[in-house]
CSV table of C-alpha atoms in Angstrom, one decimal:
chain,number,residue,atom,x,y,z
A,1,MET,CA,0.0,0.0,0.0
A,2,PRO,CA,2.7,2.6,0.8
A,3,SER,CA,4.5,1.8,-2.4
A,4,ALA,CA,1.3,2.3,-4.5
A,5,HIS,CA,0.7,5.6,-2.8
A,6,ARG,CA,4.1,6.9,-3.7
A,7,TYR,CA,3.5,5.9,-7.4
A,8,ARG,CA,0.2,7.7,-7.5
A,9,THR,CA,1.7,10.8,-5.9
A,10,ALA,CA,4.6,10.9,-8.4
A,11,SER,CA,2.2,10.5,-11.3
A,12,ARG,CA,0.2,13.5,-10.2
A,13,VAL,CA,3.3,15.7,-9.5
A,14,PHE,CA,5.1,14.9,-12.8
A,15,PRO,CA,2.6,16.6,-15.2
A,16,THR,CA,2.5,19.7,-13.0
A,17,VAL,CA,6.3,20.0,-13.0
A,18,VAL,CA,6.4,19.6,-16.8
A,19,LEU,CA,3.7,22.3,-17.4
A,20,ALA,CA,5.6,24.7,-15.1
A,21,ALA,CA,8.8,24.1,-17.0
A,22,LEU,CA,7.1,24.7,-20.3
A,23,ALA,CA,5.5,27.9,-19.0
A,24,VAL,CA,9.0,29.2,-17.9
A,25,VAL,CA,10.4,28.4,-21.4
A,26,LEU,CA,7.5,30.2,-23.1
A,27,VAL,CA,8.0,33.3,-20.9
A,28,VAL,CA,11.7,33.4,-21.6
A,29,ALA,CA,11.2,33.0,-25.4
A,30,THR,CA,8.6,35.8,-25.4
A,31,LEU,CA,10.9,38.1,-23.5
A,32,MET,CA,13.8,37.3,-25.9
A,33,GLN,CA,11.5,38.0,-28.9
A,34,LEU,CA,10.4,41.3,-27.4
A,35,GLY,CA,14.0,42.3,-26.7
A,36,THR,CA,14.9,41.5,-30.3
A,37,GLN,CA,12.0,43.5,-31.7
A,38,ARG,CA,12.9,46.5,-29.5
A,39,SER,CA,16.5,46.3,-30.4
A,40,GLY,CA,15.6,46.2,-34.1
A,41,ALA,CA,13.2,49.1,-33.7
A,42,ALA,CA,15.9,51.1,-31.9
A,43,THR,CA,18.4,50.6,-34.8
A,44,GLU,CA,15.9,51.0,-37.7
A,45,SER,CA,17.2,53.3,-40.4
A,46,PRO,CA,15.4,56.6,-40.9
A,47,ARG,CA,13.0,56.7,-43.8
A,48,GLY,CA,13.4,58.9,-46.9
A,49,GLU,CA,11.4,59.6,-50.0
A,50,ILE,CA,12.2,58.8,-53.6
A,51,ARG,CA,10.9,61.0,-56.4
A,52,VAL,CA,10.5,59.5,-59.9
A,53,ASP,CA,9.1,60.8,-63.2
A,54,GLN,CA,5.3,60.5,-62.9
A,55,VAL,CA,4.9,60.3,-66.7
A,56,GLY,CA,7.6,57.6,-67.0
A,57,TYR,CA,10.8,57.2,-68.9
A,58,VAL,CA,11.7,56.3,-72.5
A,59,PRO,CA,14.0,53.3,-72.8
A,60,ASP,CA,16.9,55.1,-74.6
A,61,GLU,CA,16.8,58.4,-72.6
A,62,PRO,CA,18.7,59.4,-69.4
A,63,LYS,CA,16.7,58.4,-66.4
A,64,TYR,CA,17.1,59.6,-62.8
A,65,ALA,CA,15.3,59.2,-59.5
A,66,TYR,CA,16.1,61.4,-56.5
A,67,LEU,CA,16.4,60.2,-52.9
A,68,MET,CA,15.3,62.8,-50.4
A,69,ALA,CA,17.0,61.9,-47.1
A,70,PRO,CA,16.2,63.2,-43.6
A,71,SER,CA,19.9,63.2,-42.6
A,72,ARG,CA,23.1,64.5,-44.2
A,73,SER,CA,25.4,61.8,-42.6
A,74,LEU,CA,24.3,59.0,-44.8
A,75,GLY,CA,27.5,57.3,-45.8
A,76,ALA,CA,26.9,54.7,-48.5
A,77,ALA,CA,23.3,53.8,-49.3
A,78,ARG,CA,22.5,51.1,-51.8
A,79,TYR,CA,19.5,50.8,-54.2
A,80,GLU,CA,17.9,48.1,-56.1
A,81,VAL,CA,15.2,48.3,-58.8
A,82,ARG,CA,12.5,45.6,-58.8
A,83,ASP,CA,9.9,44.7,-61.4
A,84,GLU,CA,6.3,43.9,-60.9
A,85,GLN,CA,7.1,40.3,-60.0
A,86,GLY,CA,9.5,41.5,-57.3
A,87,ARG,CA,12.6,40.5,-59.2
A,88,THR,CA,15.7,42.6,-58.8
A,89,VAL,CA,16.8,44.0,-62.3
A,90,LEU,CA,19.3,46.7,-61.3
A,91,THR,CA,21.4,47.5,-58.3
A,92,GLY,CA,23.9,50.2,-57.5
A,93,TRP,CA,25.1,52.9,-55.0
A,94,VAL,CA,23.2,56.1,-54.4
A,95,GLY,CA,25.1,59.1,-55.8
A,96,ALA,CA,26.7,62.0,-54.0
A,97,SER,CA,24.7,64.7,-52.3
A,98,THR,CA,23.3,67.5,-54.6
A,99,GLY,CA,22.2,69.8,-51.8
A,100,ASN,CA,19.1,70.1,-49.7
A,101,TRP,CA,15.3,70.1,-50.5
A,102,ASN,CA,14.1,71.7,-47.2
A,103,SER,CA,14.7,71.4,-43.5
A,104,GLY,CA,12.9,68.0,-43.5
A,105,TYR,CA,15.1,66.6,-46.2
A,106,PRO,CA,18.5,68.3,-46.0
A,107,ASP,CA,20.1,65.8,-48.4
A,108,VAL,CA,19.1,65.0,-52.0
A,109,ARG,CA,20.9,62.3,-53.9
A,110,VAL,CA,20.7,61.1,-57.5
A,111,ILE,CA,19.9,57.5,-58.4
A,112,ASP,CA,21.0,56.8,-62.0
A,113,LEU,CA,18.5,54.5,-63.8
A,114,GLY,CA,20.0,55.0,-67.3
A,115,SER,CA,20.9,51.3,-67.8
A,116,LEU,CA,17.3,50.2,-67.2
A,117,ARG,CA,15.8,49.8,-70.7
A,118,ARG,CA,13.3,47.0,-70.7
A,119,GLU,CA,9.7,48.2,-70.8
A,120,GLY,CA,7.7,47.6,-67.7
A,121,THR,CA,6.7,48.9,-64.3
A,122,TYR,CA,9.3,49.2,-61.5
A,123,ARG,CA,10.0,50.5,-58.0
A,124,VAL,CA,13.3,51.7,-56.5
A,125,HIS,CA,14.2,50.4,-53.0
A,126,VAL,CA,17.0,52.1,-50.9
A,127,THR,CA,18.6,50.4,-48.0
A,128,GLY,CA,21.5,51.2,-45.7
A,129,PRO,CA,21.7,54.4,-43.5
A,130,VAL,CA,18.3,55.4,-44.9
A,131,THR,CA,15.4,53.3,-46.3
A,132,ALA,CA,12.9,54.3,-48.9
A,133,THR,CA,10.6,52.9,-51.6
A,134,SER,CA,9.6,54.8,-54.7
A,135,PRO,CA,6.1,54.9,-56.2
A,136,PRO,CA,5.8,52.7,-59.3
A,137,PHE,CA,7.1,54.1,-62.5
A,138,SER,CA,6.9,53.0,-66.1
A,139,ILE,CA,9.5,52.6,-68.9
A,140,ALA,CA,7.7,52.6,-72.3
A,141,SER,CA,7.9,54.1,-75.7
A,142,ARG,CA,7.2,57.7,-76.4
A,143,GLN,CA,3.9,56.7,-78.1
A,144,LYS,CA,2.7,54.9,-75.0
A,145,LEU,CA,3.8,57.6,-72.6
A,146,LEU,CA,3.1,60.9,-74.4
A,147,VAL,CA,0.0,60.2,-76.5
A,148,PRO,CA,-2.3,59.8,-73.4
A,149,LEU,CA,-0.6,62.8,-71.8
A,150,THR,CA,-1.3,65.0,-74.9
A,151,ALA,CA,-4.9,63.9,-74.9
A,152,GLY,CA,-5.2,64.9,-71.3
A,153,HIS,CA,-3.8,68.3,-72.0
A,154,VAL,CA,-6.2,68.9,-74.8
A,155,ARG,CA,-9.1,67.8,-72.6
A,156,PHE,CA,-8.0,70.3,-70.0
A,157,PHE,CA,-8.0,73.2,-72.4
A,158,GLN,CA,-11.4,72.1,-73.7
A,159,ALA,CA,-12.7,72.3,-70.2
A,160,GLN,CA,-11.3,75.8,-69.8
A,161,ARG,CA,-12.6,77.2,-73.1
A,162,ASP,CA,-14.4,80.5,-72.9
A,163,GLY,CA,-16.7,82.4,-75.3
A,164,GLU,CA,-19.3,81.0,-77.7
A,165,ASN,CA,-17.2,78.0,-78.6
A,166,ALA,CA,-17.4,76.3,-75.3
A,167,ILE,CA,-17.7,72.5,-75.6
A,168,SER,CA,-20.9,71.4,-73.9
A,169,SER,CA,-19.8,67.8,-73.5
A,170,VAL,CA,-17.0,68.9,-71.1
A,171,LEU,CA,-18.3,69.7,-67.6
A,172,HIS,CA,-21.7,70.6,-69.2
A,173,ARG,CA,-20.3,74.0,-70.2
A,174,ARG,CA,-22.4,76.8,-71.9
A,175,PRO,CA,-21.3,79.8,-73.9
A,176,SER,CA,-20.0,82.6,-71.6
A,177,HIS,CA,-18.8,86.2,-71.6
A,178,LEU,CA,-20.5,86.9,-74.9
A,179,ASN,CA,-20.6,90.7,-74.1
A,180,ASP,CA,-16.8,90.6,-74.5
A,181,ARG,CA,-17.4,90.7,-78.3
A,182,ASN,CA,-17.6,94.5,-78.0
A,183,ALA,CA,-15.1,95.4,-75.3
A,184,THR,CA,-13.8,99.0,-74.8
A,185,VAL,CA,-10.1,99.5,-75.1
A,186,TYR,CA,-8.5,102.3,-73.0
A,187,ARG,CA,-5.3,104.2,-73.7
A,188,THR,CA,-2.3,103.6,-71.6
A,189,PRO,CA,-2.6,106.0,-68.6
A,190,ARG,CA,0.1,108.5,-67.7
A,191,TYR,CA,1.8,108.4,-64.3
A,192,SER,CA,4.3,110.6,-62.5
A,193,PRO,CA,8.0,109.5,-62.8
A,194,ASP,CA,7.8,107.7,-59.5
A,195,GLY,CA,4.8,105.8,-60.7
A,196,GLU,CA,2.7,106.8,-57.7
A,197,THR,CA,0.4,109.5,-59.2
A,198,LEU,CA,-2.1,109.2,-62.1
A,199,LEU,CA,-1.6,112.3,-64.2
A,200,ASP,CA,-4.8,111.9,-66.3
A,201,ALA,CA,-8.1,112.9,-65.0
A,202,GLY,CA,-9.4,109.4,-65.8
A,203,LEU,CA,-9.1,106.5,-68.2
A,204,VAL,CA,-9.4,107.6,-71.8
A,205,ALA,CA,-11.3,105.2,-74.1
A,206,ASP,CA,-10.5,104.6,-77.7
A,207,ALA,CA,-13.4,104.9,-80.2
A,208,GLU,CA,-12.8,101.4,-81.5
A,209,LEU,CA,-14.4,98.4,-79.9
A,210,VAL,CA,-12.5,95.1,-79.8
A,211,ASP,CA,-13.8,91.5,-79.8
A,212,VAL,CA,-11.9,89.9,-76.9
A,213,SER,CA,-14.3,87.0,-76.4
A,214,GLY,CA,-13.1,83.4,-76.5
A,215,GLY,CA,-9.8,82.0,-75.3
A,216,TRP,CA,-9.5,80.1,-72.0
A,217,PHE,CA,-10.1,80.6,-68.4
A,218,ARG,CA,-7.0,80.9,-66.2
A,219,ARG,CA,-6.1,81.4,-62.6
A,220,ARG,CA,-4.7,84.8,-61.5
């Protein structure tokens, strides 16, 4: 009977000891992971910005991106260009400083993309003393890049057209400023030598009326 009692007691104690040991291991592992994360966060490189041509680049033309860095003491920063599948297609070192952009980005550096010629969509990734990722940019023919851009410019001016030739299909425009067909033109007023005093009693109108309708709206 005493021997059986000892075995039953040991069988009950053993799982408890194992569970306690496992709990200690888990706590230690968690603390080590948190320490690693905090250490990594403390040494994380400052982030910069990369500016690329929003229109895109033609394969055979010079191509540059610009790294805007939050610090001047960068040392050597490396870049790589990746395609849409995440494959690295170009690597190199960021160029020397070209000056500052503003107080937030006191260091601007050139990234030479000239050897990138295959058509496609890419991003630039910078690592080292500063990290940054560019917006996607395209490399394509002049036809693909500039024809849509030209059409957009034409559409913009159509939307801004003034006078009787307004295009109704753009922003539901109607003819406007039709009274400008008969606009009064005034002679150039005379001022004192210092430009402060008007010497004429008032503006003097020419007899001829001029049609100044049409054209485009613009911001002043």
